[in-house]
Amino acid sequence: MTRVGIVGVGHGVFGRRSDATVQELAFEAFRDALEDAAIDRDVIDASVIGSVPEYHKQRSLAGVIQEYLGLVPKPTWLTEVACASGSAAMRTAWMSIKAGVHDIVAVIGCQKMTELSTAEILALMGRVGEVQWESGFGTTFPGYYAMFAKRHMHEYGTTREQLLDVAVKNHFYGAKNPYALFRKEITREKAMESEEVATPFQVYDCCANADGAACVILASEERAKEISTKPVWLDGIGCATATMSVLRRPSLVGLPSAEKAAAVAYEMAGVGPEDVRVADVHDCFTIAEIMAYEDLGFCKKGEGGPFVAERQTYIGGKVAVNVDGGLKAKGHPIGATGVSMTYEIAKQLRGEAGERQVPDVDVGLTHNVGGIGQYCFVQVMKRD
Amino acid sequence: MFKWFGKVNYTPYTKVSDFAQYLKDGYFMGSRCKKCGATSFPPRADCEQCMSGDFEFFEVSGRGRVHTFTKIVAAPTGFEDVAPYIVGVIDLEEGGKALAWFGDSIEEGDIEIGMEVQIVPQIFEELEEIKVYYSIERLGTTWSKVSSAH
Ligand SMILES: [Zn+2]
């Protein structure tokens, strides 16, 4: 079967984008990716849209995007697995090329989250968990991850300071990313002054809703070599699930879906965690990045707290993580996130990440989680 | 009558709706597969092990230990009036886990992971409509209607 190469990447500014519709956001990223690939849109065989429908007024989003991008009558479809919808789009596009159905596919992750009223957001927030047995108690997204944090602190001695070290690091790099929502550094002290959300979390433990889009153009090996002088290869792509209900998980100190997805991706790509020099991981909450280090094998189980405190995930450490600012500083337009992660790692592998460039990278990784770990996608990317 | 369950209920119709009737009567129930005997809490109609749809309810002691917890300050729609509230996940003695609020018998400062607790059926007394739930209480706490029935 053919290898699948990334031949073009595009990204729009994340943030409160009151200036644009969701299809206009998608267009920015798509145009950027076409320019990057130096191809005309006529060569695109199909598009896959990663997005979460309930945030948009427009129903059946793929259709309006396909029209606005000028890709009609080519095929399109939407993928949805909560915050991992963008990676699901990556995976189905990758599958379609692997299967020989398409040669060149545009993957667009996009989301507008700021159009909903606060009341609508609060209503959606109340249905994030398993609704039959959990939501009736007013569980929330930060509430679930806060319970992971409490248990992780209990079992491994992870500290409040270590959690905030994740936020400080990601804001440090986010300040250097022109696409990021928050472009300023923070201190632990400032973070500790922020409002309480769900203990032990305060505002600075949580990523922010945002609007935004990113685009990645994938091609078969043959076409990728024709189009690009430096294609990035998507050699491993693992996907796994965990139970919707946290009540049916044996432990709440990691995401079993992430461990499984990583194992699949590493095996497919023929690499191990020690080979990964740069990674974008799903830091929707500070504890989530610490658990990601462990689930991905960057450090041993339980050692994620000291790992970040010792600056092992800064550039110059063992593996640079979220040097684009992560969800924390870059913002989290949920459907766009997985594609945005792919954008960053492709740029890193091409040596085009500017002042955030990690030296000597041959292997990079993305880790995109849907919900509270119900879905996880891990991609291993390589350069020639 | 599953619409009785939870301060806000999103699933009024389910094959295990009798759970809410039992809860209203003071009984905390799990499900047991009549074919293979596999048990579940939360209850489920269709056996995860053997896929049989033939099940019965059985009473769960409600005893367990705190697996983890959090105090939710930023509350979603329908919970603004009770915020902040403390949610916990309990490892039940008979297996399975339950998620619930900590009740009045436990002070916030006394909550610890691993502590022994008791799940107790509850009714929202202040509401005219029937609304039932269960709370996490000190070991030995019983619901008044339960204690007289036993
Ligand atoms: Zn059975």
PDB file of C-alpha atoms in Angstrom, chain A residues 76-177:
ATOM      1  CA  THR A  76     -16.940  15.658   0.866  1.00  0.00           C
ATOM      2  CA  TRP A  77     -18.002  14.358   4.248  1.00  0.00           C
ATOM      3  CA  LEU A  78     -17.921  15.377   7.900  1.00  0.00           C
ATOM      4  CA  THR A  79     -16.271  13.497  10.757  1.00  0.00           C
ATOM      5  CA  GLU A  80     -17.273  13.998  14.371  1.00  0.00           C
ATOM      6  CA  VAL A  81     -15.669  12.570  17.506  1.00  0.00           C
ATOM      7  CA  ALA A  82     -15.869  15.607  19.817  1.00  0.00           C
ATOM      8  CA  CYS A  83     -12.536  17.399  20.267  1.00  0.00           C
ATOM      9  CA  ALA A  84     -10.782  14.812  18.063  1.00  0.00           C
ATOM     10  CA  SER A  85     -12.988  15.489  15.024  1.00  0.00           C
ATOM     11  CA  GLY A  86     -10.055  16.997  13.106  1.00  0.00           C
ATOM     12  CA  SER A  87      -7.938  13.878  13.603  1.00  0.00           C
ATOM     13  CA  ALA A  88     -10.843  11.697  12.533  1.00  0.00           C
ATOM     14  CA  ALA A  89     -10.905  13.729   9.309  1.00  0.00           C
ATOM     15  CA  MET A  90      -7.151  13.117   8.949  1.00  0.00           C
ATOM     16  CA  ARG A  91      -7.659   9.400   9.448  1.00  0.00           C
ATOM     17  CA  THR A  92     -10.504   8.989   6.973  1.00  0.00           C
ATOM     18  CA  ALA A  93      -8.631  11.022   4.354  1.00  0.00           C
ATOM     19  CA  TRP A  94      -5.533   8.884   4.972  1.00  0.00           C
ATOM     20  CA  MET A  95      -7.678   5.727   4.667  1.00  0.00           C
ATOM     21  CA  SER A  96      -9.170   6.870   1.373  1.00  0.00           C
ATOM     22  CA  ILE A  97      -5.688   7.366  -0.089  1.00  0.00           C
ATOM     23  CA  LYS A  98      -4.375   4.102   1.352  1.00  0.00           C
ATOM     24  CA  ALA A  99      -7.340   2.329  -0.212  1.00  0.00           C
ATOM     25  CA  GLY A 100      -6.572   3.863  -3.598  1.00  0.00           C
ATOM     26  CA  VAL A 101      -9.950   5.601  -3.814  1.00  0.00           C
ATOM     27  CA  HIS A 102      -8.436   9.101  -3.884  1.00  0.00           C
ATOM     28  CA  ASP A 103      -4.957  10.469  -4.665  1.00  0.00           C
ATOM     29  CA  ILE A 104      -5.118  13.969  -3.166  1.00  0.00           C
ATOM     30  CA  VAL A 105      -7.436  14.927  -0.315  1.00  0.00           C
ATOM     31  CA  ALA A 106      -7.861  18.222   1.556  1.00  0.00           C
ATOM     32  CA  VAL A 107      -8.509  17.862   5.285  1.00  0.00           C
ATOM     33  CA  ILE A 108     -10.124  20.871   6.908  1.00  0.00           C
ATOM     34  CA  GLY A 109     -10.639  21.196  10.638  1.00  0.00           C
ATOM     35  CA  CYS A 110     -12.820  24.147  11.554  1.00  0.00           C
ATOM     36  CA  GLN A 111     -15.012  25.423  14.343  1.00  0.00           C
ATOM     37  CA  LYS A 112     -16.825  28.541  15.391  1.00  0.00           C
ATOM     38  CA  MET A 113     -17.506  28.394  19.106  1.00  0.00           C
ATOM     39  CA  THR A 114     -18.065  32.015  20.016  1.00  0.00           C
ATOM     40  CA  GLU A 115     -21.359  32.451  18.163  1.00  0.00           C
ATOM     41  CA  LEU A 116     -23.293  30.658  20.871  1.00  0.00           C
ATOM     42  CA  SER A 117     -24.607  32.640  23.814  1.00  0.00           C
ATOM     43  CA  THR A 118     -23.222  31.970  27.257  1.00  0.00           C
ATOM     44  CA  ALA A 119     -26.516  30.234  28.105  1.00  0.00           C
ATOM     45  CA  GLU A 120     -26.184  27.934  25.096  1.00  0.00           C
ATOM     46  CA  ILE A 121     -22.563  27.155  26.014  1.00  0.00           C
ATOM     47  CA  LEU A 122     -23.572  26.376  29.603  1.00  0.00           C
ATOM     48  CA  ALA A 123     -26.348  24.072  28.372  1.00  0.00           C
ATOM     49  CA  LEU A 124     -23.928  22.218  26.084  1.00  0.00           C
ATOM     50  CA  MET A 125     -21.418  22.018  28.929  1.00  0.00           C
ATOM     51  CA  GLY A 126     -23.979  20.123  31.010  1.00  0.00           C
ATOM     52  CA  ARG A 127     -24.172  17.291  28.458  1.00  0.00           C
ATOM     53  CA  VAL A 128     -20.454  16.660  27.993  1.00  0.00           C
ATOM     54  CA  GLY A 129     -20.407  13.446  30.027  1.00  0.00           C
ATOM     55  CA  GLU A 130     -22.534  10.318  29.875  1.00  0.00           C
ATOM     56  CA  VAL A 131     -26.005  11.836  30.232  1.00  0.00           C
ATOM     57  CA  GLN A 132     -27.948   8.952  31.810  1.00  0.00           C
ATOM     58  CA  TRP A 133     -25.949   8.399  35.006  1.00  0.00           C
ATOM     59  CA  GLU A 134     -23.561  11.353  35.259  1.00  0.00           C
ATOM     60  CA  SER A 135     -24.948  14.602  33.800  1.00  0.00           C
ATOM     61  CA  GLY A 136     -27.869  14.607  36.260  1.00  0.00           C
ATOM     62  CA  PHE A 137     -25.290  15.568  38.902  1.00  0.00           C
ATOM     63  CA  GLY A 138     -24.087  18.634  37.021  1.00  0.00           C
ATOM     64  CA  THR A 139     -20.778  17.234  35.799  1.00  0.00           C
ATOM     65  CA  THR A 140     -18.691  19.454  33.542  1.00  0.00           C
ATOM     66  CA  PHE A 141     -15.706  19.059  31.260  1.00  0.00           C
ATOM     67  CA  PRO A 142     -13.269  20.703  33.691  1.00  0.00           C
ATOM     68  CA  GLY A 143     -14.963  18.757  36.491  1.00  0.00           C
ATOM     69  CA  TYR A 144     -14.078  15.413  34.912  1.00  0.00           C
ATOM     70  CA  TYR A 145     -10.449  16.313  34.260  1.00  0.00           C
ATOM     71  CA  ALA A 146     -10.254  17.798  37.761  1.00  0.00           C
ATOM     72  CA  MET A 147     -11.183  14.360  39.108  1.00  0.00           C
ATOM     73  CA  PHE A 148      -8.348  12.830  37.048  1.00  0.00           C
ATOM     74  CA  ALA A 149      -6.021  15.471  38.508  1.00  0.00           C
ATOM     75  CA  LYS A 150      -7.094  14.727  42.088  1.00  0.00           C
ATOM     76  CA  ARG A 151      -6.540  11.010  41.615  1.00  0.00           C
ATOM     77  CA  HIS A 152      -3.194  11.545  39.857  1.00  0.00           C
ATOM     78  CA  MET A 153      -2.039  13.780  42.712  1.00  0.00           C
ATOM     79  CA  HIS A 154      -3.176  11.146  45.205  1.00  0.00           C
ATOM     80  CA  GLU A 155      -1.478   8.193  43.514  1.00  0.00           C
ATOM     81  CA  TYR A 156       1.730   9.809  42.302  1.00  0.00           C
ATOM     82  CA  GLY A 157       2.249  12.931  44.352  1.00  0.00           C
ATOM     83  CA  THR A 158       1.767  15.221  41.373  1.00  0.00           C
ATOM     84  CA  THR A 159       1.664  18.780  42.684  1.00  0.00           C
ATOM     85  CA  ARG A 160      -0.380  21.897  42.038  1.00  0.00           C
ATOM     86  CA  GLU A 161       2.827  23.608  40.925  1.00  0.00           C
ATOM     87  CA  GLN A 162       3.589  20.881  38.377  1.00  0.00           C
ATOM     88  CA  LEU A 163       0.115  21.243  36.880  1.00  0.00           C
ATOM     89  CA  LEU A 164       0.689  24.953  36.447  1.00  0.00           C
ATOM     90  CA  ASP A 165       4.169  24.350  34.976  1.00  0.00           C
ATOM     91  CA  VAL A 166       2.288  22.984  31.944  1.00  0.00           C
ATOM     92  CA  ALA A 167       0.306  26.219  31.595  1.00  0.00           C
ATOM     93  CA  VAL A 168       3.417  28.369  32.059  1.00  0.00           C
ATOM     94  CA  LYS A 169       5.326  26.418  29.381  1.00  0.00           C
ATOM     95  CA  ASN A 170       2.494  26.523  26.871  1.00  0.00           C
ATOM     96  CA  HIS A 171       1.941  30.245  27.331  1.00  0.00           C
ATOM     97  CA  PHE A 172       5.714  30.760  26.962  1.00  0.00           C
ATOM     98  CA  TYR A 173       5.578  29.210  23.490  1.00  0.00           C
ATOM     99  CA  GLY A 174       2.117  30.530  22.630  1.00  0.00           C
ATOM    100  CA  ALA A 175       3.533  34.034  22.971  1.00  0.00           C
ATOM    101  CA  LYS A 176       5.752  33.212  19.980  1.00  0.00           C
ATOM    102  CA  ASN A 177       2.988  31.767  17.767  1.00  0.00           C
TER     103      ASN A 177
END
